[in-house]
Short mmCIF file of N, CA and C in Angstrom, two decimals:
data_model
loop_
_atom_site.label_atom_id
_atom_site.label_comp_id
_atom_site.label_asym_id
_atom_site.label_seq_id
_atom_site.Cartn_x
_atom_site.Cartn_y
_atom_site.Cartn_z
N MET A 88 39.74 5.06 -71.00
CA MET A 88 40.04 4.82 -69.61
C MET A 88 41.52 4.98 -69.37
N SER A 89 41.88 5.68 -68.31
CA SER A 89 43.29 5.80 -67.96
C SER A 89 43.74 4.56 -67.21
N SER A 90 45.05 4.47 -67.00
CA SER A 90 45.57 3.27 -66.32
C SER A 90 45.10 3.20 -64.88
N GLU A 91 44.77 4.34 -64.26
CA GLU A 91 44.27 4.31 -62.89
C GLU A 91 42.85 3.76 -62.82
N GLN A 92 42.09 3.90 -63.91
CA GLN A 92 40.71 3.45 -63.91
C GLN A 92 40.56 2.04 -64.45
N THR A 93 41.60 1.52 -65.06
CA THR A 93 41.52 0.18 -65.63
C THR A 93 41.51 -0.84 -64.52
N PRO A 94 40.45 -1.62 -64.42
CA PRO A 94 40.42 -2.63 -63.36
C PRO A 94 41.43 -3.73 -63.64
N THR A 95 42.07 -4.18 -62.60
CA THR A 95 43.00 -5.29 -62.76
C THR A 95 42.29 -6.56 -62.33
N THR A 96 42.44 -7.58 -63.13
CA THR A 96 41.83 -8.86 -62.81
C THR A 96 42.93 -9.87 -62.59
N PRO A 97 42.72 -10.81 -61.70
CA PRO A 97 43.74 -11.81 -61.47
C PRO A 97 43.92 -12.72 -62.67
N ASP A 98 45.08 -13.31 -62.77
CA ASP A 98 45.36 -14.24 -63.84
C ASP A 98 44.67 -15.56 -63.52
N ILE A 99 43.52 -15.79 -64.16
CA ILE A 99 42.76 -16.99 -63.85
C ILE A 99 42.96 -18.07 -64.91
N THR A 100 43.98 -17.88 -65.75
CA THR A 100 44.20 -18.87 -66.80
C THR A 100 44.86 -20.12 -66.25
N GLY A 101 45.72 -19.96 -65.27
CA GLY A 101 46.41 -21.11 -64.71
C GLY A 101 45.57 -21.78 -63.64
N PRO A 102 46.11 -22.86 -63.10
CA PRO A 102 45.39 -23.55 -62.02
C PRO A 102 45.37 -22.70 -60.75
N ARG A 103 44.33 -22.90 -59.97
CA ARG A 103 44.21 -22.17 -58.70
C ARG A 103 45.27 -22.72 -57.74
N PRO A 104 46.02 -21.83 -57.08
CA PRO A 104 47.03 -22.30 -56.12
C PRO A 104 46.38 -23.11 -55.00
N ARG A 105 47.07 -24.15 -54.57
CA ARG A 105 46.54 -24.99 -53.50
C ARG A 105 46.33 -24.19 -52.22
N ARG A 106 47.19 -23.24 -51.94
CA ARG A 106 47.04 -22.44 -50.72
C ARG A 106 45.71 -21.68 -50.73
N LEU A 107 45.34 -21.18 -51.89
CA LEU A 107 44.07 -20.46 -52.02
C LEU A 107 42.90 -21.41 -51.83
N THR A 108 43.00 -22.60 -52.39
CA THR A 108 41.95 -23.60 -52.23
C THR A 108 41.82 -24.01 -50.76
N TYR A 109 42.95 -24.24 -50.09
CA TYR A 109 42.91 -24.62 -48.68
C TYR A 109 42.32 -23.51 -47.81
N ALA A 110 42.67 -22.25 -48.11
CA ALA A 110 42.11 -21.13 -47.36
C ALA A 110 40.59 -21.07 -47.55
N ALA A 111 40.14 -21.30 -48.77
CA ALA A 111 38.70 -21.30 -49.04
C ALA A 111 38.01 -22.45 -48.30
N LEU A 112 38.65 -23.61 -48.27
CA LEU A 112 38.05 -24.74 -47.57
C LEU A 112 37.97 -24.50 -46.07
N LEU A 113 38.99 -23.89 -45.49
CA LEU A 113 38.94 -23.58 -44.05
C LEU A 113 37.85 -22.55 -43.75
N ALA A 114 37.71 -21.54 -44.60
CA ALA A 114 36.65 -20.55 -44.40
C ALA A 114 35.27 -21.21 -44.52
N ALA A 115 35.13 -22.09 -45.51
CA ALA A 115 33.85 -22.80 -45.67
C ALA A 115 33.57 -23.70 -44.48
N LEU A 116 34.60 -24.35 -43.96
CA LEU A 116 34.44 -25.20 -42.78
C LEU A 116 33.94 -24.39 -41.58
N GLU A 117 34.51 -23.21 -41.39
CA GLU A 117 34.04 -22.36 -40.30
C GLU A 117 32.60 -21.92 -40.52
N GLY A 118 32.27 -21.57 -41.75
CA GLY A 118 30.90 -21.18 -42.05
C GLY A 118 29.91 -22.31 -41.80
N LEU A 119 30.27 -23.50 -42.22
CA LEU A 119 29.39 -24.65 -41.98
C LEU A 119 29.25 -24.96 -40.49
N ALA A 120 30.33 -24.80 -39.75
CA ALA A 120 30.26 -25.02 -38.30
C ALA A 120 29.32 -23.99 -37.66
N LEU A 121 29.35 -22.76 -38.13
CA LEU A 121 28.44 -21.75 -37.60
C LEU A 121 26.98 -22.08 -37.95
N VAL A 122 26.75 -22.56 -39.16
CA VAL A 122 25.39 -22.94 -39.54
C VAL A 122 24.90 -24.08 -38.66
N VAL A 123 25.73 -25.11 -38.48
CA VAL A 123 25.34 -26.25 -37.66
C VAL A 123 25.06 -25.80 -36.22
N GLY A 124 25.94 -24.98 -35.67
CA GLY A 124 25.72 -24.47 -34.32
C GLY A 124 24.46 -23.63 -34.20
N GLY A 125 24.20 -22.80 -35.21
CA GLY A 125 23.00 -21.98 -35.20
C GLY A 125 21.73 -22.79 -35.30
N VAL A 126 21.72 -23.77 -36.19
CA VAL A 126 20.54 -24.63 -36.34
C VAL A 126 20.32 -25.44 -35.06
N TRP A 127 21.41 -25.92 -34.47
CA TRP A 127 21.31 -26.68 -33.21
C TRP A 127 20.69 -25.81 -32.12
N MET A 128 21.15 -24.55 -32.00
CA MET A 128 20.56 -23.64 -31.00
C MET A 128 19.09 -23.38 -31.29
N LEU A 129 18.76 -23.20 -32.56
CA LEU A 129 17.35 -22.96 -32.93
C LEU A 129 16.48 -24.15 -32.57
N VAL A 130 16.94 -25.35 -32.90
CA VAL A 130 16.15 -26.54 -32.61
C VAL A 130 15.96 -26.70 -31.11
N LEU A 131 17.03 -26.53 -30.35
CA LEU A 131 16.91 -26.63 -28.89
C LEU A 131 16.02 -25.53 -28.33
N GLY A 132 16.11 -24.34 -28.93
CA GLY A 132 15.29 -23.23 -28.45
C GLY A 132 13.82 -23.43 -28.71
N VAL A 133 13.50 -24.07 -29.81
CA VAL A 133 12.09 -24.27 -30.18
C VAL A 133 11.52 -25.54 -29.55
N THR A 134 12.28 -26.63 -29.57
CA THR A 134 11.74 -27.91 -29.11
C THR A 134 12.14 -28.27 -27.69
N GLY A 135 13.24 -27.74 -27.22
CA GLY A 135 13.74 -28.13 -25.91
C GLY A 135 13.22 -27.25 -24.80
N GLU A 136 13.88 -27.33 -23.68
CA GLU A 136 13.54 -26.52 -22.52
C GLU A 136 14.72 -25.61 -22.17
N PRO A 137 14.99 -24.60 -23.00
CA PRO A 137 16.11 -23.71 -22.69
C PRO A 137 15.77 -22.81 -21.50
N ASP A 138 16.80 -22.24 -20.90
CA ASP A 138 16.58 -21.29 -19.82
C ASP A 138 15.80 -20.08 -20.33
N ASP A 139 16.15 -19.63 -21.50
CA ASP A 139 15.47 -18.48 -22.11
C ASP A 139 15.26 -18.79 -23.60
N ARG A 140 14.03 -19.10 -23.95
CA ARG A 140 13.71 -19.50 -25.33
C ARG A 140 14.04 -18.39 -26.31
N ARG A 141 13.73 -17.16 -25.99
CA ARG A 141 13.98 -16.04 -26.90
C ARG A 141 15.48 -15.88 -27.14
N GLN A 142 16.28 -16.04 -26.10
CA GLN A 142 17.72 -15.91 -26.24
C GLN A 142 18.28 -17.05 -27.10
N ALA A 143 17.77 -18.24 -26.96
CA ALA A 143 18.24 -19.38 -27.75
C ALA A 143 17.91 -19.19 -29.23
N VAL A 144 16.71 -18.72 -29.51
CA VAL A 144 16.31 -18.50 -30.91
C VAL A 144 17.12 -17.36 -31.51
N THR A 145 17.29 -16.27 -30.77
CA THR A 145 18.07 -15.14 -31.25
C THR A 145 19.52 -15.55 -31.49
N GLY A 146 20.10 -16.32 -30.58
CA GLY A 146 21.48 -16.79 -30.75
C GLY A 146 21.62 -17.68 -31.97
N GLY A 147 20.65 -18.56 -32.19
CA GLY A 147 20.69 -19.43 -33.35
C GLY A 147 20.60 -18.67 -34.65
N ILE A 148 19.70 -17.71 -34.72
CA ILE A 148 19.56 -16.89 -35.93
C ILE A 148 20.83 -16.09 -36.16
N THR A 149 21.40 -15.56 -35.09
CA THR A 149 22.63 -14.77 -35.21
C THR A 149 23.77 -15.62 -35.77
N LEU A 150 23.92 -16.84 -35.29
CA LEU A 150 24.98 -17.71 -35.79
C LEU A 150 24.77 -18.05 -37.27
N VAL A 151 23.53 -18.30 -37.66
CA VAL A 151 23.27 -18.62 -39.06
C VAL A 151 23.58 -17.41 -39.95
N VAL A 152 23.22 -16.22 -39.51
CA VAL A 152 23.51 -15.02 -40.29
C VAL A 152 25.01 -14.76 -40.33
N LEU A 153 25.70 -14.96 -39.21
CA LEU A 153 27.15 -14.77 -39.19
C LEU A 153 27.87 -15.77 -40.09
N ALA A 154 27.27 -16.91 -40.33
CA ALA A 154 27.87 -17.92 -41.19
C ALA A 154 27.98 -17.44 -42.63
N LEU A 155 27.16 -16.46 -43.01
CA LEU A 155 27.21 -15.96 -44.38
C LEU A 155 28.56 -15.35 -44.72
N LEU A 156 29.21 -14.69 -43.76
CA LEU A 156 30.49 -14.03 -44.03
C LEU A 156 31.56 -15.02 -44.48
N PRO A 157 31.86 -16.05 -43.70
CA PRO A 157 32.90 -16.98 -44.18
C PRO A 157 32.46 -17.80 -45.40
N LEU A 158 31.17 -18.08 -45.52
CA LEU A 158 30.71 -18.85 -46.69
C LEU A 158 30.84 -18.04 -47.98
N LEU A 159 30.47 -16.77 -47.92
CA LEU A 159 30.65 -15.90 -49.09
C LEU A 159 32.12 -15.68 -49.40
N ALA A 160 32.93 -15.54 -48.35
CA ALA A 160 34.37 -15.37 -48.55
C ALA A 160 34.96 -16.62 -49.20
N ALA A 161 34.54 -17.79 -48.76
CA ALA A 161 35.04 -19.04 -49.35
C ALA A 161 34.67 -19.13 -50.82
N ARG A 162 33.45 -18.76 -51.13
CA ARG A 162 33.02 -18.80 -52.53
C ARG A 162 33.83 -17.83 -53.38
N GLY A 163 34.07 -16.64 -52.82
CA GLY A 163 34.89 -15.66 -53.54
C GLY A 163 36.33 -16.11 -53.71
N LEU A 164 36.88 -16.73 -52.69
CA LEU A 164 38.25 -17.23 -52.79
C LEU A 164 38.36 -18.30 -53.87
N LEU A 165 37.39 -19.20 -53.92
CA LEU A 165 37.41 -20.23 -54.96
C LEU A 165 37.28 -19.62 -56.35
N GLY A 166 36.55 -18.52 -56.45
CA GLY A 166 36.38 -17.83 -57.72
C GLY A 166 37.46 -16.80 -57.99
N ARG A 167 38.46 -16.73 -57.13
CA ARG A 167 39.59 -15.78 -57.26
C ARG A 167 39.13 -14.33 -57.30
N ARG A 168 38.21 -13.99 -56.44
CA ARG A 168 37.74 -12.60 -56.33
C ARG A 168 38.59 -11.89 -55.28
N SER A 169 39.20 -10.77 -55.63
CA SER A 169 40.10 -10.09 -54.71
C SER A 169 39.37 -9.58 -53.46
N TRP A 170 38.11 -9.24 -53.58
CA TRP A 170 37.35 -8.72 -52.44
C TRP A 170 37.19 -9.77 -51.34
N SER A 171 37.33 -11.04 -51.68
CA SER A 171 37.01 -12.11 -50.73
C SER A 171 38.06 -12.27 -49.64
N ARG A 172 39.27 -11.78 -49.85
CA ARG A 172 40.29 -11.96 -48.82
C ARG A 172 39.96 -11.14 -47.58
N GLY A 173 39.41 -9.96 -47.73
CA GLY A 173 39.06 -9.13 -46.57
C GLY A 173 38.09 -9.81 -45.62
N PRO A 174 36.92 -10.27 -46.11
CA PRO A 174 36.01 -10.98 -45.22
C PRO A 174 36.60 -12.25 -44.63
N ALA A 175 37.44 -12.93 -45.39
CA ALA A 175 38.05 -14.15 -44.88
C ALA A 175 39.02 -13.83 -43.73
N VAL A 176 39.80 -12.77 -43.89
CA VAL A 176 40.73 -12.38 -42.83
C VAL A 176 39.94 -11.90 -41.60
N ILE A 177 38.90 -11.13 -41.81
CA ILE A 177 38.08 -10.65 -40.70
C ILE A 177 37.48 -11.82 -39.93
N THR A 178 37.02 -12.84 -40.65
CA THR A 178 36.47 -14.03 -40.00
C THR A 178 37.51 -14.69 -39.10
N GLN A 179 38.72 -14.80 -39.60
CA GLN A 179 39.76 -15.46 -38.80
C GLN A 179 40.13 -14.62 -37.58
N LEU A 180 40.19 -13.31 -37.76
CA LEU A 180 40.50 -12.43 -36.63
C LEU A 180 39.40 -12.46 -35.57
N MET A 181 38.16 -12.63 -36.00
CA MET A 181 37.06 -12.75 -35.04
C MET A 181 37.08 -14.10 -34.35
N ALA A 182 37.61 -15.12 -35.02
CA ALA A 182 37.64 -16.46 -34.44
C ALA A 182 38.69 -16.59 -33.33
N LEU A 183 39.75 -15.81 -33.39
CA LEU A 183 40.82 -15.94 -32.39
C LEU A 183 40.36 -15.62 -30.96
N PRO A 184 39.63 -14.52 -30.71
CA PRO A 184 39.14 -14.30 -29.34
C PRO A 184 38.14 -15.35 -28.89
N VAL A 185 37.35 -15.87 -29.82
CA VAL A 185 36.41 -16.93 -29.47
C VAL A 185 37.18 -18.18 -29.05
N ALA A 186 38.23 -18.50 -29.79
CA ALA A 186 39.06 -19.65 -29.43
C ALA A 186 39.71 -19.44 -28.07
N TYR A 187 40.17 -18.24 -27.80
CA TYR A 187 40.78 -17.93 -26.49
C TYR A 187 39.77 -18.15 -25.36
N ASN A 188 38.56 -17.67 -25.55
CA ASN A 188 37.53 -17.85 -24.52
C ASN A 188 37.19 -19.32 -24.33
N LEU A 189 37.15 -20.09 -25.40
CA LEU A 189 36.89 -21.52 -25.28
C LEU A 189 38.03 -22.22 -24.52
N LEU A 190 39.25 -21.75 -24.73
CA LEU A 190 40.39 -22.34 -24.04
C LEU A 190 40.39 -22.02 -22.54
N GLN A 191 39.70 -20.97 -22.14
CA GLN A 191 39.64 -20.58 -20.73
C GLN A 191 38.59 -21.38 -19.96
N ALA A 192 37.74 -22.11 -20.67
CA ALA A 192 36.67 -22.87 -20.03
C ALA A 192 37.23 -24.13 -19.39
N ASP A 193 36.55 -24.59 -18.37
CA ASP A 193 36.91 -25.86 -17.72
C ASP A 193 35.91 -26.92 -18.15
N SER A 194 35.89 -27.20 -19.43
CA SER A 194 34.88 -28.14 -19.92
C SER A 194 35.36 -28.76 -21.22
N MET A 195 34.41 -29.35 -21.91
CA MET A 195 34.69 -29.95 -23.21
C MET A 195 34.90 -28.90 -24.29
N ALA A 196 34.81 -27.63 -23.93
CA ALA A 196 35.02 -26.57 -24.91
C ALA A 196 36.50 -26.38 -25.24
N ILE A 197 37.39 -26.91 -24.40
CA ILE A 197 38.82 -26.72 -24.62
C ILE A 197 39.27 -27.35 -25.95
N PRO A 198 38.89 -28.58 -26.28
CA PRO A 198 39.28 -29.12 -27.59
C PRO A 198 38.71 -28.29 -28.76
N ALA A 199 37.51 -27.77 -28.60
CA ALA A 199 36.94 -26.91 -29.64
C ALA A 199 37.75 -25.63 -29.78
N GLY A 200 38.22 -25.08 -28.67
CA GLY A 200 39.06 -23.89 -28.71
C GLY A 200 40.38 -24.15 -29.40
N ILE A 201 40.97 -25.31 -29.12
CA ILE A 201 42.23 -25.66 -29.78
C ILE A 201 42.02 -25.80 -31.29
N ALA A 202 40.95 -26.50 -31.68
CA ALA A 202 40.66 -26.70 -33.10
C ALA A 202 40.39 -25.37 -33.80
N LEU A 203 39.62 -24.51 -33.16
CA LEU A 203 39.31 -23.22 -33.76
C LEU A 203 40.55 -22.36 -33.90
N ALA A 204 41.41 -22.37 -32.89
CA ALA A 204 42.65 -21.58 -32.96
C ALA A 204 43.55 -22.09 -34.08
N VAL A 205 43.67 -23.39 -34.21
CA VAL A 205 44.52 -23.96 -35.27
C VAL A 205 43.97 -23.61 -36.65
N VAL A 206 42.68 -23.73 -36.82
CA VAL A 206 42.07 -23.41 -38.12
C VAL A 206 42.23 -21.93 -38.43
N ALA A 207 41.99 -21.05 -37.46
CA ALA A 207 42.09 -19.61 -37.70
C ALA A 207 43.51 -19.19 -38.05
N VAL A 208 44.48 -19.69 -37.31
CA VAL A 208 45.88 -19.33 -37.58
C VAL A 208 46.31 -19.89 -38.94
N ALA A 209 45.96 -21.13 -39.22
CA ALA A 209 46.31 -21.72 -40.51
C ALA A 209 45.69 -20.94 -41.66
N ALA A 210 44.43 -20.57 -41.52
CA ALA A 210 43.76 -19.81 -42.58
C ALA A 210 44.40 -18.44 -42.76
N LEU A 211 44.76 -17.77 -41.66
CA LEU A 211 45.43 -16.47 -41.77
C LEU A 211 46.76 -16.60 -42.51
N VAL A 212 47.53 -17.62 -42.17
CA VAL A 212 48.81 -17.83 -42.85
C VAL A 212 48.58 -18.05 -44.35
N LEU A 213 47.60 -18.85 -44.69
CA LEU A 213 47.30 -19.10 -46.10
C LEU A 213 46.80 -17.85 -46.82
N LEU A 214 46.03 -17.02 -46.13
CA LEU A 214 45.44 -15.84 -46.76
C LEU A 214 46.45 -14.73 -47.02
N VAL A 215 47.48 -14.62 -46.19
CA VAL A 215 48.47 -13.55 -46.39
C VAL A 215 49.68 -14.04 -47.17
N ASN A 216 49.67 -15.27 -47.60
CA ASN A 216 50.75 -15.83 -48.39
C ASN A 216 50.88 -15.08 -49.71
N PRO A 217 52.11 -14.78 -50.15
CA PRO A 217 52.28 -14.06 -51.43
C PRO A 217 51.66 -14.77 -52.63
N GLU A 218 51.68 -16.09 -52.65
CA GLU A 218 51.08 -16.84 -53.75
C GLU A 218 49.57 -16.59 -53.81
N THR A 219 48.93 -16.57 -52.63
CA THR A 219 47.50 -16.29 -52.57
C THR A 219 47.21 -14.87 -53.02
N THR A 220 48.04 -13.94 -52.56
CA THR A 220 47.87 -12.53 -52.93
C THR A 220 47.97 -12.35 -54.44
N ARG A 221 48.96 -12.97 -55.06
CA ARG A 221 49.11 -12.87 -56.52
C ARG A 221 47.92 -13.51 -57.24
N ALA A 222 47.46 -14.65 -56.76
CA ALA A 222 46.34 -15.34 -57.41
C ALA A 222 45.07 -14.51 -57.36
N LEU A 223 44.93 -13.71 -56.31
CA LEU A 223 43.74 -12.87 -56.18
C LEU A 223 43.90 -11.52 -56.88
N GLY A 224 45.10 -11.25 -57.38
CA GLY A 224 45.33 -9.98 -58.07
C GLY A 224 45.43 -8.80 -57.14
N ILE A 225 45.84 -9.03 -55.92
CA ILE A 225 45.96 -7.96 -54.93
C ILE A 225 47.37 -7.38 -55.01
N ARG A 226 47.45 -6.06 -55.17
CA ARG A 226 48.74 -5.38 -55.21
C ARG A 226 49.06 -4.85 -53.84
N GLY A 227 50.31 -4.87 -53.51
CA GLY A 227 50.76 -4.35 -52.22
C GLY A 227 50.84 -2.84 -52.24
N PRO A 228 51.08 -2.23 -51.07
CA PRO A 228 51.23 -0.78 -51.00
C PRO A 228 52.47 -0.34 -51.77
N GLY A 229 52.36 0.77 -52.48
CA GLY A 229 53.48 1.27 -53.24
C GLY A 229 53.69 0.55 -54.56
N ASN A 230 52.77 -0.34 -54.91
CA ASN A 230 52.85 -1.09 -56.16
C ASN A 230 51.60 -0.78 -56.97
N PRO A 231 51.62 0.31 -57.74
CA PRO A 231 50.42 0.74 -58.45
C PRO A 231 50.03 -0.14 -59.61
N GLY A 232 50.78 -1.15 -59.92
CA GLY A 232 50.44 -2.00 -61.06
C GLY A 232 51.29 -1.64 -62.25
N ASN A 233 50.78 -1.89 -63.41
CA ASN A 233 51.52 -1.63 -64.64
C ASN A 233 51.20 -0.24 -65.14
N PRO A 234 52.09 0.76 -64.95
CA PRO A 234 51.80 2.13 -65.37
C PRO A 234 51.91 2.32 -66.86
N GLU A 235 52.36 1.33 -67.62
CA GLU A 235 52.56 1.49 -69.06
C GLU A 235 51.30 1.23 -69.87
N LYS A 236 50.20 0.91 -69.25
CA LYS A 236 48.96 0.62 -69.98
C LYS A 236 48.38 1.86 -70.57
#
């Protein structure tokens, strides 16, 4: 195998950086919130009197399926898998417009929008931190790794 084909693995001998653990916990928190919201919509859609039962069930299933992205990303981050940062960042970027829309509401959704925005921004900061990047074994552009292998 040439040095270009040699896979690089993160240094998992030391302790996991706290920033990486916190980022994983925030992603897992978002995933669990999506699961809870999806199950709540499903239960209301099946047992309650929604305006449109089909829409409530479809929305609930969609939220539960969408929860897989941050939950898998959180698991990967805890396991120091470099692939996991991409889905985690995508989750946070998708959460920002949702938080903005919640902040535009004139209801009890405003505190939820504030909480979601804070969690998304905090998770993004943790995910792009150089310590997190090193722990995941992610190389920056123009840094091909160790060419002496």
